[in-house]
Amino acid sequence: MTEATYSLPVIDTIKTGWAKVKGSKSAFWAAIGLLFLIILAMGCMEGFLRWMGLPVVAGLLYIIMMFIQLILGWGILFMGIQRGADQPIRAGMLFYAFNVSLVLKIIGVIILRILIILPSYALLVLGVFLPHIWDNSSAGSLGLILQLAGMILTIYLAIRMSLSAGVVLTRLSNPVEAIKLSFKSTRSNAWSILGILVLNMLIIIIGAIPFGIGLIWVLPYIFITYGVIFQRLFTSRQTLLVA
């Protein structure tokens, strides 16, 4: 058995994600609003602890707050995946990732991502500092080449690992398996995903122009589009098998 190649359609994926926004905005914004209230409450607690002269405890609370915000963000991402698969969603899914086993897997995936991207990022940083640490006429040109190479490789690896979050959230896979499946699922589609990301950035900018009103639709769309990409690439990798 050999695996057939699936080509992710850029425009159709965006249209599909946008169409699924209808009927889901309230759930997403209820979750986002709840997230904001949680962050606000913890921020007030941090400020109170600093006012009480407990900067160390306040700093610890800040770290905990950032971690909780990350886990809650993955909960909203799960909502996008569910909506992308035409499954019902609710604001309570914000807390979906608050499970000890799942949290550990999320941390593992994040650490693996950092370790995999670290060499390419180091290449980029080396390119930035090379002209300052090497007194040579060609240092500037070489530094620019290293920066471009590091930037391109960093973006490429980030795209190839982008579905690992969805794999962990839906299959509860271990971090190594999640990274592997993400690489397999995004094979031959890195350019398509990059195209969607670039267009999504433009959509966010356009949505933010009229006093941010457009973000009412755009923010749910971003999460849903991730879900559509995940469904199309991950599902197709499992189903598109030919003899």
JSON list of N, CA and C in Angstrom, two decimals, residues 24 30 49 51-52 57 65 95 97 107 112 135 140 143 173 180 189 192 201 216 218 228 239:
[
{"chain": "A", "resi": 24, "resn": "SER", "atom": "N", "xyz": [-21.63, 29.78, 15.05]},
{"chain": "A", "resi": 24, "resn": "SER", "atom": "CA", "xyz": [-20.65, 29.37, 16.07]},
{"chain": "A", "resi": 24, "resn": "SER", "atom": "C", "xyz": [-20.02, 30.54, 16.81]},
{"chain": "A", "resi": 30, "resn": "ALA", "atom": "N", "xyz": [-18.21, 33.45, 23.86]},
{"chain": "A", "resi": 30, "resn": "ALA", "atom": "CA", "xyz": [-18.47, 33.14, 25.26]},
{"chain": "A", "resi": 30, "resn": "ALA", "atom": "C", "xyz": [-17.23, 32.55, 25.91]},
{"chain": "A", "resi": 49, "resn": "LEU", "atom": "N", "xyz": [-1.01, 41.10, 45.24]},
{"chain": "A", "resi": 49, "resn": "LEU", "atom": "CA", "xyz": [0.14, 40.50, 45.92]},
{"chain": "A", "resi": 49, "resn": "LEU", "atom": "C", "xyz": [1.36, 41.42, 45.85]},
{"chain": "A", "resi": 51, "resn": "TRP", "atom": "N", "xyz": [1.18, 44.68, 45.61]},
{"chain": "A", "resi": 51, "resn": "TRP", "atom": "CA", "xyz": [0.85, 45.79, 46.51]},
{"chain": "A", "resi": 51, "resn": "TRP", "atom": "C", "xyz": [1.08, 45.41, 47.97]},
{"chain": "A", "resi": 52, "resn": "MET", "atom": "N", "xyz": [0.89, 44.10, 48.27]},
{"chain": "A", "resi": 52, "resn": "MET", "atom": "CA", "xyz": [1.11, 43.61, 49.62]},
{"chain": "A", "resi": 52, "resn": "MET", "atom": "C", "xyz": [2.58, 43.38, 49.92]},
{"chain": "A", "resi": 57, "resn": "VAL", "atom": "N", "xyz": [5.83, 35.82, 45.25]},
{"chain": "A", "resi": 57, "resn": "VAL", "atom": "CA", "xyz": [4.56, 35.10, 45.12]},
{"chain": "A", "resi": 57, "resn": "VAL", "atom": "C", "xyz": [3.80, 35.62, 43.89]},
{"chain": "A", "resi": 65, "resn": "MET", "atom": "N", "xyz": [-0.38, 31.88, 35.73]},
{"chain": "A", "resi": 65, "resn": "MET", "atom": "CA", "xyz": [-1.40, 32.51, 34.89]},
{"chain": "A", "resi": 65, "resn": "MET", "atom": "C", "xyz": [-1.10, 32.32, 33.41]},
{"chain": "A", "resi": 95, "resn": "PHE", "atom": "N", "xyz": [-12.36, 24.50, 28.80]},
{"chain": "A", "resi": 95, "resn": "PHE", "atom": "CA", "xyz": [-11.64, 23.76, 29.85]},
{"chain": "A", "resi": 95, "resn": "PHE", "atom": "C", "xyz": [-11.31, 22.33, 29.43]},
{"chain": "A", "resi": 97, "resn": "ALA", "atom": "N", "xyz": [-8.85, 20.95, 27.88]},
{"chain": "A", "resi": 97, "resn": "ALA", "atom": "CA", "xyz": [-7.47, 20.49, 28.05]},
{"chain": "A", "resi": 97, "resn": "ALA", "atom": "C", "xyz": [-7.05, 20.39, 29.51]},
{"chain": "A", "resi": 107, "resn": "ILE", "atom": "N", "xyz": [2.55, 19.84, 27.17]},
{"chain": "A", "resi": 107, "resn": "ILE", "atom": "CA", "xyz": [3.88, 20.33, 27.54]},
{"chain": "A", "resi": 107, "resn": "ILE", "atom": "C", "xyz": [4.96, 19.60, 26.75]},
{"chain": "A", "resi": 112, "resn": "LEU", "atom": "N", "xyz": [9.13, 19.51, 22.52]},
{"chain": "A", "resi": 112, "resn": "LEU", "atom": "CA", "xyz": [9.66, 18.91, 21.30]},
{"chain": "A", "resi": 112, "resn": "LEU", "atom": "C", "xyz": [9.70, 19.92, 20.15]},
{"chain": "A", "resi": 135, "resn": "ASP", "atom": "N", "xyz": [35.20, 40.07, 12.04]},
{"chain": "A", "resi": 135, "resn": "ASP", "atom": "CA", "xyz": [35.70, 41.23, 11.29]},
{"chain": "A", "resi": 135, "resn": "ASP", "atom": "C", "xyz": [36.20, 40.77, 9.93]},
{"chain": "A", "resi": 140, "resn": "GLY", "atom": "N", "xyz": [28.99, 40.27, 6.39]},
{"chain": "A", "resi": 140, "resn": "GLY", "atom": "CA", "xyz": [27.65, 40.80, 6.20]},
{"chain": "A", "resi": 140, "resn": "GLY", "atom": "C", "xyz": [26.81, 39.94, 5.25]},
{"chain": "A", "resi": 143, "resn": "GLY", "atom": "N", "xyz": [26.16, 36.58, 6.83]},
{"chain": "A", "resi": 143, "resn": "GLY", "atom": "CA", "xyz": [25.17, 36.73, 7.89]},
{"chain": "A", "resi": 143, "resn": "GLY", "atom": "C", "xyz": [23.75, 36.82, 7.33]},
{"chain": "A", "resi": 173, "resn": "SER", "atom": "N", "xyz": [-2.64, 11.43, 21.62]},
{"chain": "A", "resi": 173, "resn": "SER", "atom": "CA", "xyz": [-1.39, 10.77, 21.29]},
{"chain": "A", "resi": 173, "resn": "SER", "atom": "C", "xyz": [-0.25, 11.31, 22.13]},
{"chain": "A", "resi": 180, "resn": "LYS", "atom": "N", "xyz": [5.33, 13.21, 14.69]},
{"chain": "A", "resi": 180, "resn": "LYS", "atom": "CA", "xyz": [5.49, 12.36, 13.51]},
{"chain": "A", "resi": 180, "resn": "LYS", "atom": "C", "xyz": [4.27, 12.43, 12.60]},
{"chain": "A", "resi": 189, "resn": "ASN", "atom": "N", "xyz": [2.26, 19.75, 1.45]},
{"chain": "A", "resi": 189, "resn": "ASN", "atom": "CA", "xyz": [1.27, 20.82, 1.61]},
{"chain": "A", "resi": 189, "resn": "ASN", "atom": "C", "xyz": [1.79, 22.02, 2.39]},
{"chain": "A", "resi": 192, "resn": "SER", "atom": "N", "xyz": [0.86, 25.26, 0.68]},
{"chain": "A", "resi": 192, "resn": "SER", "atom": "CA", "xyz": [-0.57, 25.55, 0.80]},
{"chain": "A", "resi": 192, "resn": "SER", "atom": "C", "xyz": [-0.89, 26.13, 2.18]},
{"chain": "A", "resi": 201, "resn": "MET", "atom": "N", "xyz": [-3.48, 36.31, 7.79]},
{"chain": "A", "resi": 201, "resn": "MET", "atom": "CA", "xyz": [-2.90, 37.53, 8.37]},
{"chain": "A", "resi": 201, "resn": "MET", "atom": "C", "xyz": [-3.54, 38.77, 7.74]},
{"chain": "A", "resi": 216, "resn": "ILE", "atom": "N", "xyz": [-15.01, 40.16, 15.31]},
{"chain": "A", "resi": 216, "resn": "ILE", "atom": "CA", "xyz": [-16.11, 39.34, 15.83]},
{"chain": "A", "resi": 216, "resn": "ILE", "atom": "C", "xyz": [-16.27, 38.08, 14.98]},
{"chain": "A", "resi": 218, "resn": "VAL", "atom": "N", "xyz": [-13.71, 37.29, 12.53]},
{"chain": "A", "resi": 218, "resn": "VAL", "atom": "CA", "xyz": [-12.38, 36.81, 12.14]},
{"chain": "A", "resi": 218, "resn": "VAL", "atom": "C", "xyz": [-11.77, 35.86, 13.17]},
{"chain": "A", "resi": 228, "resn": "VAL", "atom": "N", "xyz": [-10.47, 23.01, 9.96]},
{"chain": "A", "resi": 228, "resn": "VAL", "atom": "CA", "xyz": [-10.70, 22.54, 8.59]},
{"chain": "A", "resi": 228, "resn": "VAL", "atom": "C", "xyz": [-9.42, 21.96, 8.00]},
{"chain": "A", "resi": 239, "resn": "THR", "atom": "N", "xyz": [-7.09, 8.16, 4.92]},
{"chain": "A", "resi": 239, "resn": "THR", "atom": "CA", "xyz": [-8.05, 7.55, 4.01]},
{"chain": "A", "resi": 239, "resn": "THR", "atom": "C", "xyz": [-7.55, 7.43, 2.57]}
]
